[in-house]
Structures are given as C-alpha cells and as structure tokens.
C-alpha cells in the first residue's frame, strides 16, 4: 500500500464511517443502542478525518491535492472543500449528540440515527468529490436520503406535502446538474474537477456554446437546491420533521447550492449573463425572505424565511464575484442557524425581554425609527455614488453598504437599546463587529486568492439595482416599526404572512392542492 493510498483512506474515513453507521443493525433495546453507538463513533471519526484533511491541505504545495481510489472515487482537497468538510463534520457531530437526547424514548430513534448518518455521508461525499460523476451521484443521493428524514413521521400530512414538493424541485435540480456535467465533459474532455477548473481560464474555446450552457445549468441546479424564489415554498413547510433534521437541513444541506457555485467559480465567471442572473435572483430572494420573516408567528417558520434570505444573499455574493465572501457567509450562517434551531425554544425568553423595555428607551427608539428611513435613503445615495465612481472596488462597496444597513437594523432593534442601555457602548460593539467582519473577509480573500477567481467588475446597473433593492426593503422594515407607519404597509401584512401566495400558486401548479388539501387548512 502506497503513501497516497493511506492518505486516501484516512481522508475518506469520515463519509465511510457515517455510511457504515447508517447500515449497521439497530442492536438491542427499544431505541437501537447499536445505532446510537455507531453514530457517535462515526461522528468522532469524521471530526478526525476533517482535521486530517485540513492539515493535509495546508501542507500540500499549492494547497490542492487530488486523491484517486477505486471505482472512480476521486477526492479533491483544497481550501474550499476542507473548510466545508470540517464545517459539516462539526455540525454533524453536534446534531447527532442532540438527537440522542431529543429522541430519547422514541421507538424510531435507532432508524432516525441511521438515516441521519447516511445523509451526512452523502453530504461529505458531495463536498470531497473530485470528479463529475461522483459529484453528481452524491448530489442526487443527498436529496433522496434527506427525503426519508423529511417524512420520518409519515402520519403527518404536512410533512408529506413539503417532502413531495421538495422531491419534485430536487429532481429538476438533479437533471440540471447531470446535463451540466455532460456538457462540461464534452467541452473539457475530462471528468476531473480540478482539471476543469484549471482549464476554464486558459483553454481555447472555453467560452463555447457548451460551456455557456453548462454555466446556466450549474446556476439553475444551485438556485433550485438553495430554495430560491419562487421555488422556496417547501422550506418553511418542513417544520413537521424533528428539530435535528431542521438544524441539519438549514445549517448544511441547503448550502449545497452555494457550495456548487463556489466549486465551479472558475467556470461560472466565463458567463457574465449567468453571473448577473444569479445575482439578481439571489437579491430578489434575499429581500423577499427578509420581509416575510418579520411577520411570521412561528419561530421555526421565521427561521426558515431567514434561511431563504441568507441563501439569497450568499448567491448574490457569488453573482457579484465575491466567492471568498460567500464561503465565509456559508460557514457563519451554518453555525448560526444550527444554534438557532437547536435553541429555538429559548427564543420566546428573548422576546419577553424585549417587551420590558423602559418608557424612556421606547420613546428614544421611536424617535430614532422615524429618522432611520431617511438615513437609509441618504446612505443609499452616497454608496451609489461611490459604487459608480470606483469601478474596481464596486463589489466591496456593495458588501460594505449591506453590512452598514444590517448594523443599523441591529442598532435600532438591539436589546441594549431596548432596555435603556448606553447607546455609545452599543455603537462601539457594532463598530467592533464591522471591523471583525472585514478582517475575516480580508483574511479569507487572501487565503483563497490562489483557489477562487477574481471576476470582472460588477456593471453599474447591477450595482444600482442592489443598492436600490436593499434601500427599499430597509425603508419598509424601518417604517413598519415606527410609531406612524404608512397605511399602505398595513395592507402588505397578510400577503407577506403568506409569502405573497407564491407557494399557493406553486402548489396548484404541481397538483399538491388536489392531492393534499387537508394540510393546507389553517395555513
């Protein structure tokens, strides 16, 4: 056995361990003690394999290593794959431990743990895939095995409805990726992803019709996988599944679309039209999700719309060419959303604290909220001028504008201000957050400079659309929170509560209303 074979075995130990844990007999006991033990051992092996992959990537010249095994299994270890591999391994270990306690006493706990391990194995194989065949098969397997978890309680009609819609959209995503893989193979003459990435910017004819079509199909596969508007409706409806499934779905699996775009970033930048389409669809989804999440009465549904908005923003970053920023966002959102779902019950306690704000703080907050919409419009005009003036730094300017608006929202709704805390201290915290954010973004851009491409500057029209879209959304959000919101905003409450009825129209399109009318009552 060669040294390369040893490296291959150790790097593949994580997904293989999860796969073995997913097929072991349940063991003795009502809950399947064998599956519980196997899942825990597999999670430890995966964490060790992820650490090994990170170290191996760091020590490899060029920070890119392709390991070939048997049956066409090739592993691609580079900063993108090892980062997401380590992330999924960590979240998987947390979710497995949480599931052991959450489902304790449930007769189906053993079966649940086995299905959970198979899902994690499929996701990790997707991340480590070094050739198009392995990537496509793992992409398809991820949604198919996830379907078993979405209908873990088959007696719940709402769960079946959501899983049915997810199944249809996932198959369309699978077909798009299969077609894209065929076109990439025909164009570049290889199934090896690393060779395709290297050839994308240098090979003659890289912008041929096959490549252009492949970029559109890759983008479509990612958009469908990431619950982008208008194919988002299934995501808020999968809340009938156990909480660990929601945590894993929102913190890991839903990011597969963003990972696919980052993985094929060198190919995607060859098609400016596809980049613009991804950016605009991501922008529309981000704004749509951020508005809908504010009017939901269910904590989990609100988190689901938050995920939709975050996925839209991540794809917007990809469309703007900020692939390193998108990878940072992927990691940060996954960690945040896993914690949010696993601690969703404590959200009510936080909400109660907001209610006990002092009268003085409330008056101060209402005064600030009346001025804030004007501040948003003025800052939007300033940033629009900066973006038009400095073409080479247009993308960082747009990201800085979005961060500034997000921090303004946090300032006006933060707990410190609501409870009459010192405003200066809270603003200092926001400034610290901004500095840390840009430091992390800068470090990521430097570390990934040899792995991810630098795309051409964003067009002025796209920049103005991005700034205008966020200005309009923030203006609506801040106006709604003020003491005297415009009357027309009240008329948007019910449509926003139901996502402008897009999901209802989609239900009718796929025939779900006719086949599953009962679950929709009371929605």
Coordinates of C-alpha atoms in Angstrom, one line a residue:
X1 CA 0.0 0.0 0.0
X2 CA 1.5 3.3 -1.1
X3 CA 1.5 6.5 1.0
X4 CA -1.1 8.0 -1.4
X5 CA -3.4 5.1 -0.7
X6 CA -3.1 5.7 3.0
X7 CA -3.9 9.4 2.6
X8 CA -6.9 8.4 0.5
X9 CA -8.2 6.0 3.1
X10 CA -7.8 8.4 6.0
X11 CA -9.4 11.3 4.1
X12 CA -12.4 9.1 3.2
X13 CA -12.8 7.7 6.7
X14 CA -15.4 10.3 7.6
X15 CA -18.1 9.6 5.0
X16 CA -17.3 5.8 5.1
X17 CA -17.8 5.8 8.9
X18 CA -21.1 7.5 8.6
X19 CA -22.2 5.2 5.8
X20 CA -21.3 2.1 7.9
X21 CA -23.1 3.6 10.9
X22 CA -26.1 4.0 8.6
X23 CA -26.4 0.4 7.7
X24 CA -25.4 -1.3 11.0
X25 CA -28.2 -3.4 12.7
X26 CA -30.1 -1.4 15.3
X27 CA -28.9 -3.6 18.1
X28 CA -30.7 -4.4 21.3
X29 CA -33.1 -2.2 23.1
X30 CA -36.2 -0.3 22.0
X31 CA -34.2 2.6 20.7
X32 CA -31.5 0.7 18.9
X33 CA -28.4 1.1 21.1
X34 CA -26.2 -0.2 18.3
X35 CA -27.2 2.7 16.0
X36 CA -26.6 5.2 18.8
X37 CA -23.1 3.9 19.5
X38 CA -22.2 3.6 15.8
X39 CA -23.4 7.2 15.1
X40 CA -21.3 8.6 17.9
X41 CA -18.2 6.7 16.8
X42 CA -18.8 7.8 13.2
X43 CA -19.0 11.5 14.2
X44 CA -15.7 11.2 16.1
X45 CA -14.0 9.6 13.1
X46 CA -15.5 12.3 10.8
X47 CA -14.1 15.0 13.0
X48 CA -10.7 13.4 13.0
X49 CA -10.8 13.0 9.2
X50 CA -11.8 16.6 8.8
X51 CA -8.8 17.7 10.9
X52 CA -6.5 15.5 8.9
X53 CA -7.9 16.9 5.6
X54 CA -7.3 20.5 6.8
X55 CA -3.7 19.7 7.8
X56 CA -3.0 17.8 4.6
X57 CA -4.4 20.7 2.5
X58 CA -2.2 23.2 4.4
X59 CA 0.9 21.2 3.9
X60 CA 0.3 20.4 0.2
X61 CA 2.2 22.8 -2.2
X62 CA -0.5 24.9 -4.0
X63 CA -3.0 23.8 -1.3
X64 CA -4.7 21.5 -3.8
X65 CA -4.5 17.7 -3.7
X66 CA -6.3 15.1 -5.8
X67 CA -6.5 11.6 -4.3
X68 CA -7.6 8.8 -6.6
X69 CA -9.1 5.5 -5.3
X70 CA -11.0 2.6 -6.7
X71 CA -14.3 2.6 -8.6
X72 CA -13.8 6.1 -9.8
X73 CA -13.8 7.7 -6.4
X74 CA -11.6 10.8 -6.5
X75 CA -11.2 13.2 -3.7
X76 CA -10.4 16.9 -4.2
X77 CA -8.8 18.6 -1.2
X78 CA -8.5 22.3 -1.4
X79 CA -9.3 25.3 0.9
X80 CA -13.0 25.2 -0.3
X81 CA -13.6 21.5 0.2
X82 CA -11.7 21.1 3.5
X83 CA -13.4 24.2 5.0
X84 CA -16.9 22.9 4.3
X85 CA -15.9 19.4 5.1
X86 CA -14.8 20.5 8.6
X87 CA -18.0 22.5 9.0
X88 CA -20.3 19.6 8.1
X89 CA -18.3 17.2 10.3
X90 CA -18.6 19.6 13.3
X91 CA -22.3 20.3 12.8
X92 CA -23.0 16.6 12.2
X93 CA -21.4 15.7 15.5
X94 CA -23.4 18.3 17.3
X95 CA -26.7 17.2 15.7
X96 CA -26.0 13.5 16.4
X97 CA -25.4 14.3 20.1
X98 CA -28.5 16.5 20.2
X99 CA -30.6 13.8 18.5
X100 CA -29.5 11.2 21.1
X101 CA -31.2 13.3 23.8
X102 CA -34.0 14.8 21.7
X103 CA -35.4 11.5 20.5
X104 CA -34.6 9.6 23.7
X105 CA -37.5 7.2 24.3
X106 CA -38.8 7.4 20.7
X107 CA -39.3 3.9 19.3
X108 CA -37.9 5.1 16.0
X109 CA -34.7 6.7 17.4
X110 CA -32.4 3.9 16.0
X111 CA -33.9 4.2 12.5
X112 CA -33.6 8.0 12.7
X113 CA -29.9 7.9 13.7
X114 CA -29.1 5.5 10.8
X115 CA -30.8 7.8 8.3
X116 CA -29.1 10.8 9.7
X117 CA -25.7 9.1 9.3
X118 CA -26.5 8.2 5.7
X119 CA -27.4 11.9 4.9
X120 CA -24.1 13.1 6.5
X121 CA -22.2 10.5 4.4
X122 CA -23.8 11.8 1.2
X123 CA -23.2 15.4 2.0
X124 CA -19.5 14.7 2.8
X125 CA -19.0 12.8 -0.4
X126 CA -20.5 15.7 -2.3
X127 CA -18.1 18.1 -0.7
X128 CA -15.0 15.9 -1.3
X129 CA -15.9 14.8 -4.8
X130 CA -13.0 15.1 -7.2
X131 CA -14.9 14.1 -10.5
X132 CA -18.2 15.0 -12.1
X133 CA -19.7 11.5 -11.8
X134 CA -19.0 11.3 -8.1
X135 CA -20.3 14.9 -7.5
X136 CA -23.5 14.2 -9.5
X137 CA -24.3 10.9 -7.7
X138 CA -23.6 12.5 -4.3
X139 CA -25.8 15.5 -5.2
X140 CA -28.7 13.2 -6.2
X141 CA -28.2 10.9 -3.1
X142 CA -28.2 13.9 -0.7
X143 CA -31.8 14.8 -1.6
X144 CA -33.0 11.2 -1.9
X145 CA -31.8 10.2 1.6
X146 CA -33.0 13.5 3.1
X147 CA -36.5 12.7 1.8
X148 CA -36.5 9.7 4.3
X149 CA -35.9 12.1 7.2
X150 CA -38.5 14.7 6.0
X151 CA -41.2 12.0 6.2
X152 CA -39.8 10.4 9.3
X153 CA -43.3 10.8 10.8
X154 CA -45.4 9.7 7.7
X155 CA -48.6 10.1 9.6
X156 CA -48.2 13.9 9.4
X157 CA -49.8 15.2 6.2
X158 CA -48.0 18.5 6.2
X159 CA -44.7 16.7 6.3
X160 CA -45.7 14.6 3.3
X161 CA -46.8 17.7 1.4
X162 CA -43.5 19.5 2.0
X163 CA -41.4 16.5 1.1
X164 CA -43.4 16.0 -2.1
X165 CA -42.7 19.5 -3.3
X166 CA -39.0 19.2 -2.2
X167 CA -38.8 15.9 -4.1
X168 CA -40.1 17.5 -7.4
X169 CA -37.8 20.5 -7.1
X170 CA -34.8 18.3 -6.2
X171 CA -35.3 16.2 -9.3
X172 CA -35.3 19.3 -11.5
X173 CA -32.0 20.3 -9.8
X174 CA -30.6 16.8 -10.4
X175 CA -31.4 16.9 -14.1
X176 CA -29.8 20.4 -14.4
X177 CA -26.6 19.2 -12.8
X178 CA -26.5 16.0 -14.9
X179 CA -26.9 18.0 -18.1
X180 CA -24.2 20.5 -17.0
X181 CA -21.8 17.6 -16.2
X182 CA -22.3 16.1 -19.6
X183 CA -21.6 19.5 -21.3
X184 CA -18.5 20.2 -19.2
X185 CA -17.2 16.7 -20.1
X186 CA -17.8 17.3 -23.8
X187 CA -16.1 20.7 -23.6
X188 CA -13.0 19.9 -21.5
X189 CA -12.6 16.2 -22.3
X190 CA -12.2 15.2 -18.6
X191 CA -14.3 14.3 -15.6
X192 CA -11.7 15.6 -13.2
X193 CA -13.0 18.7 -11.5
X194 CA -9.5 20.1 -10.7
X195 CA -8.5 19.8 -14.4
X196 CA -11.8 21.5 -15.4
X197 CA -11.1 24.4 -13.0
X198 CA -7.6 24.8 -14.2
X199 CA -8.6 24.7 -17.9
X200 CA -11.5 27.0 -17.6
X201 CA -9.5 30.2 -17.7
X202 CA -6.8 29.0 -20.2
X203 CA -8.2 26.5 -22.7
X204 CA -9.2 27.8 -26.1
X205 CA -12.9 27.7 -26.7
X206 CA -13.7 27.8 -23.0
X207 CA -16.5 30.2 -23.8
X208 CA -18.0 27.9 -26.4
X209 CA -21.8 27.3 -26.5
X210 CA -21.4 24.1 -24.5
X211 CA -19.6 26.0 -21.7
X212 CA -22.1 28.8 -21.7
X213 CA -25.0 26.4 -21.5
X214 CA -23.2 24.4 -18.7
X215 CA -22.8 27.6 -16.6
X216 CA -26.6 28.3 -16.9
X217 CA -27.4 24.7 -15.9
X218 CA -25.0 24.8 -12.9
X219 CA -26.6 28.1 -11.8
X220 CA -30.1 26.6 -12.2
X221 CA -29.1 23.5 -10.2
X222 CA -27.8 25.7 -7.4
X223 CA -30.8 28.0 -7.4
X224 CA -33.2 25.1 -7.1
X225 CA -31.2 23.4 -4.4
X226 CA -31.0 26.5 -2.3
X227 CA -34.7 27.2 -2.2
X228 CA -34.5 30.4 -4.2
X229 CA -37.6 32.4 -5.1
X230 CA -40.1 31.2 -6.5
X231 CA -39.1 27.6 -5.6
X232 CA -38.7 28.2 -1.9
X233 CA -42.2 27.2 -0.6
X234 CA -41.2 23.7 0.6
X235 CA -38.6 25.1 3.1
X236 CA -41.0 26.8 5.6
X237 CA -43.2 23.8 5.5
X238 CA -40.7 21.1 6.6
X239 CA -41.2 22.0 10.2
X240 CA -43.1 18.8 10.9
X241 CA -39.8 17.0 10.9
X242 CA -37.8 16.5 14.1
X243 CA -35.7 19.6 15.1
X244 CA -32.4 17.9 14.4
X245 CA -33.4 17.5 10.8
X246 CA -34.3 21.2 10.5
X247 CA -30.9 22.1 12.1
X248 CA -29.0 19.9 9.6
X249 CA -31.1 21.0 6.6
X250 CA -30.8 24.7 7.3
X251 CA -27.2 24.6 8.5
X252 CA -25.7 22.3 6.0
X253 CA -27.7 20.7 3.2
X254 CA -29.4 23.9 2.0
X255 CA -25.9 25.4 1.5
X256 CA -25.1 22.8 -1.3
X257 CA -26.2 25.3 -4.0
X258 CA -23.8 27.9 -2.8
X259 CA -21.0 25.3 -2.5
X260 CA -21.7 24.2 -6.1
X261 CA -21.3 27.8 -7.4
X262 CA -18.1 28.3 -5.4
X263 CA -16.8 24.9 -6.5
X264 CA -17.2 25.9 -10.2
X265 CA -16.5 29.6 -9.7
X266 CA -13.8 29.5 -12.4
X267 CA -16.3 28.2 -14.9
X268 CA -19.1 30.4 -13.8
X269 CA -17.2 33.7 -14.3
X270 CA -16.9 32.8 -18.0
X271 CA -20.5 33.7 -18.5
X272 CA -21.3 37.2 -17.3
X273 CA -25.0 36.8 -18.1
X274 CA -25.2 33.8 -15.8
X275 CA -23.5 35.8 -13.0
X276 CA -25.9 38.6 -13.4
X277 CA -28.9 36.2 -13.3
X278 CA -27.6 34.5 -10.1
X279 CA -27.0 38.0 -8.5
X280 CA -30.5 39.3 -9.3
X281 CA -32.3 36.1 -8.3
X282 CA -30.3 36.0 -5.1
X283 CA -31.1 39.6 -4.4
X284 CA -34.8 39.1 -5.0
X285 CA -34.9 36.1 -2.8
X286 CA -32.9 37.9 0.0
X287 CA -35.3 40.8 0.0
X288 CA -38.4 38.6 -0.2
X289 CA -37.2 36.3 2.7
X290 CA -36.2 39.2 4.9
X291 CA -39.6 40.8 4.6
X292 CA -41.6 37.6 5.1
X293 CA -39.7 36.5 8.1
X294 CA -40.7 39.6 10.1
X295 CA -44.4 38.8 10.1
X296 CA -44.4 35.1 10.9
X297 CA -45.9 33.9 14.2
X298 CA -43.9 30.7 14.3
X299 CA -40.3 30.8 15.5
X300 CA -39.3 28.0 13.2
X301 CA -41.1 29.4 10.1
X302 CA -39.4 32.7 10.8
X303 CA -36.1 30.9 10.9
X304 CA -37.0 29.2 7.6
X305 CA -37.6 32.5 5.9
X306 CA -34.4 33.8 7.4
X307 CA -32.6 30.9 5.8
X308 CA -34.2 31.7 2.4
X309 CA -33.0 35.3 2.7
X310 CA -29.5 34.2 3.8
X311 CA -29.2 31.8 0.9
X312 CA -30.3 34.5 -1.4
X313 CA -27.6 36.8 -0.1
X314 CA -25.0 34.1 -0.4
X315 CA -25.9 33.6 -4.1
X316 CA -25.9 37.4 -4.6
X317 CA -22.3 37.4 -3.3
X318 CA -21.5 34.6 -5.8
X319 CA -23.2 36.6 -8.6
X320 CA -21.1 39.6 -7.7
X321 CA -17.9 37.6 -7.9
X322 CA -17.3 37.7 -4.1
X323 CA -16.8 34.0 -3.8
X324 CA -14.5 34.1 -0.8
X325 CA -17.1 36.3 1.0
X326 CA -19.8 33.8 0.0
X327 CA -17.7 31.0 1.6
X328 CA -17.3 32.9 4.8
X329 CA -21.0 33.6 4.8
X330 CA -21.7 29.9 4.2
X331 CA -19.7 29.0 7.3
X332 CA -21.0 31.7 9.5
X333 CA -24.7 31.1 8.6
X334 CA -24.4 27.4 9.1
X335 CA -23.0 27.8 12.6
X336 CA -25.6 30.5 13.5
X337 CA -28.6 28.6 12.0
X338 CA -27.6 25.3 13.7
X339 CA -27.5 27.1 17.0
X340 CA -30.8 28.9 16.3
X341 CA -32.7 25.8 15.5
X342 CA -31.3 23.7 18.3
X343 CA -32.1 26.5 20.8
X344 CA -35.3 27.7 19.2
X345 CA -37.2 27.2 22.4
X346 CA -35.3 29.9 24.2
X347 CA -36.3 32.5 21.5
X348 CA -39.5 33.1 23.5
X349 CA -37.5 34.1 26.5
X350 CA -35.5 36.6 24.4
X351 CA -38.8 38.0 23.1
X352 CA -40.1 38.5 26.6
X353 CA -37.1 40.6 27.5
X354 CA -37.8 43.0 24.6
X355 CA -41.3 43.7 26.0
X356 CA -40.0 45.0 29.3
X357 CA -38.2 48.0 27.7
X358 CA -38.3 51.2 29.8
X359 CA -40.6 54.0 28.6
X360 CA -37.7 56.3 28.1
X361 CA -35.9 53.8 25.9
X362 CA -39.2 53.2 23.9
X363 CA -39.5 57.0 23.3
X364 CA -35.9 57.1 22.2
X365 CA -36.3 54.1 19.9
X366 CA -39.5 55.5 18.3
X367 CA -37.7 58.8 17.6
X368 CA -34.8 57.0 16.0
X369 CA -37.1 54.8 13.9
X370 CA -38.7 57.9 12.4
X371 CA -35.4 59.3 11.3
X372 CA -33.9 55.9 10.2
X373 CA -35.7 55.6 6.9
X374 CA -34.3 58.9 5.8
X375 CA -30.8 57.8 6.8
X376 CA -31.2 54.7 4.7
X377 CA -32.1 56.7 1.6
X378 CA -29.3 59.2 2.1
X379 CA -26.7 56.4 2.7
X380 CA -28.0 54.6 -0.3
X381 CA -27.4 57.7 -2.5
X382 CA -23.9 58.1 -1.1
X383 CA -22.9 54.4 -1.6
X384 CA -24.5 54.5 -5.1
X385 CA -22.2 57.4 -6.0
X386 CA -19.2 55.6 -4.6
X387 CA -20.0 52.4 -6.5
X388 CA -20.3 54.4 -9.7
X389 CA -17.1 56.3 -9.1
X390 CA -14.8 53.3 -8.2
X391 CA -15.4 50.5 -10.7
X392 CA -12.6 48.2 -9.5
X393 CA -13.9 48.2 -5.8
X394 CA -17.6 48.1 -6.7
X395 CA -18.2 44.7 -5.1
X396 CA -16.6 45.6 -1.7
X397 CA -18.5 48.8 -1.7
X398 CA -21.8 47.0 -2.2
X399 CA -21.0 44.5 0.6
X400 CA -20.0 47.3 2.9
X401 CA -23.3 49.0 2.2
X402 CA -25.3 45.8 3.1
X403 CA -23.2 45.4 6.3
X404 CA -23.9 49.0 7.3
X405 CA -27.6 48.6 6.7
X406 CA -27.6 45.4 8.7
X407 CA -25.8 47.1 11.6
X408 CA -28.2 50.0 11.5
X409 CA -31.1 47.5 11.9
X410 CA -29.3 45.8 14.8
X411 CA -28.7 49.2 16.4
X412 CA -32.4 50.1 16.3
X413 CA -33.7 46.8 17.5
X414 CA -30.9 45.7 19.7
X415 CA -31.6 44.5 23.2
X416 CA -29.2 47.0 24.8
X417 CA -31.1 50.0 23.4
X418 CA -34.5 48.5 24.1
X419 CA -33.6 48.2 27.8
X420 CA -32.2 51.7 28.1
X421 CA -28.6 50.6 27.8
X422 CA -25.8 53.1 26.9
X423 CA -26.0 53.9 23.2
X424 CA -22.3 54.7 22.9
X425 CA -21.3 51.3 24.2
X426 CA -23.7 49.6 21.9
X427 CA -22.4 51.5 18.9
X428 CA -18.8 50.6 19.9
X429 CA -19.9 46.9 19.8
X430 CA -21.3 47.4 16.3
X431 CA -18.1 49.0 15.2
X432 CA -16.2 46.1 16.6
X433 CA -18.4 43.7 14.7
X434 CA -17.8 45.6 11.5
X435 CA -14.0 45.6 12.0
X436 CA -14.0 41.8 12.7
X437 CA -16.2 41.2 9.7
X438 CA -13.9 43.0 7.3
X439 CA -10.9 41.4 8.9
X440 CA -12.3 37.9 8.4
X441 CA -13.3 38.8 4.8
X442 CA -9.8 40.1 4.1
X443 CA -8.2 37.1 5.6
X444 CA -10.4 34.7 3.6
X445 CA -9.8 36.6 0.3
X446 CA -6.0 36.3 0.9
X447 CA -6.2 32.6 1.8
X448 CA -8.4 31.8 -1.1
X449 CA -6.7 34.0 -3.7
X450 CA -5.0 31.0 -5.3
X451 CA -8.1 28.9 -5.3
X452 CA -11.0 31.2 -6.3
X453 CA -11.1 33.6 -9.3
X454 CA -11.4 37.3 -9.3
X455 CA -14.3 38.2 -11.6
X456 CA -14.7 41.3 -13.7
X457 CA -16.1 44.4 -12.0
X458 CA -19.9 44.5 -11.5
X459 CA -21.9 46.5 -14.0
X460 CA -23.2 49.9 -12.8
X461 CA -26.8 48.8 -13.5
X462 CA -26.5 45.8 -11.3
X463 CA -24.9 47.9 -8.5
X464 CA -27.7 50.4 -8.6
X465 CA -30.3 47.6 -8.5
X466 CA -28.6 46.0 -5.5
X467 CA -28.5 49.3 -3.6
X468 CA -32.0 50.3 -4.6
X469 CA -33.4 46.9 -3.6
X470 CA -31.9 46.9 -0.1
X471 CA -32.8 50.6 0.4
X472 CA -36.4 49.8 -0.4
X473 CA -36.5 46.8 1.9
X474 CA -34.9 48.5 4.8
X475 CA -37.1 51.6 4.4
X476 CA -40.2 49.3 4.5
X477 CA -38.9 47.4 7.6
X478 CA -38.0 50.6 9.5
X479 CA -41.2 52.4 8.5
X480 CA -43.2 49.4 9.7
X481 CA -41.5 49.6 13.2
X482 CA -42.0 53.3 13.6
X483 CA -44.9 54.7 15.5
X484 CA -46.7 56.0 12.4
X485 CA -46.1 53.6 9.5
X486 CA -47.6 54.4 6.1
X487 CA -51.2 53.0 5.8
X488 CA -50.3 51.0 2.7
X489 CA -47.7 49.0 4.7
X490 CA -50.5 47.5 6.8
X491 CA -52.1 46.1 3.6
X492 CA -48.9 44.1 2.9
X493 CA -49.1 42.3 6.2
X494 CA -51.3 39.4 5.1
X495 CA -49.6 38.9 1.7
X496 CA -46.2 38.9 3.4
X497 CA -47.6 36.5 6.1
X498 CA -48.4 34.1 3.2
X499 CA -45.3 34.8 1.1
X500 CA -47.4 36.8 -1.5
X501 CA -49.2 33.5 -2.2
X502 CA -46.4 32.3 -4.5
X503 CA -46.3 29.0 -2.7
X504 CA -50.1 28.5 -3.1
X505 CA -49.7 29.1 -6.9
X506 CA -46.8 26.6 -6.9
X507 CA -49.0 24.0 -5.0
X508 CA -51.6 24.3 -7.7
X509 CA -49.0 24.0 -10.4
X510 CA -47.7 20.7 -9.2
X511 CA -51.2 19.4 -8.2
X512 CA -50.4 19.4 -4.5
X513 CA -53.6 21.2 -3.5
X514 CA -55.7 18.5 -5.1
X515 CA -53.8 15.6 -3.6
X516 CA -53.0 17.1 -0.2
X517 CA -55.8 19.6 0.5
X518 CA -56.0 18.8 4.2
X519 CA -52.6 20.0 5.3
X520 CA -53.2 23.5 3.9
X521 CA -56.1 24.2 6.2
X522 CA -55.2 26.9 8.7
X523 CA -52.0 27.9 6.9

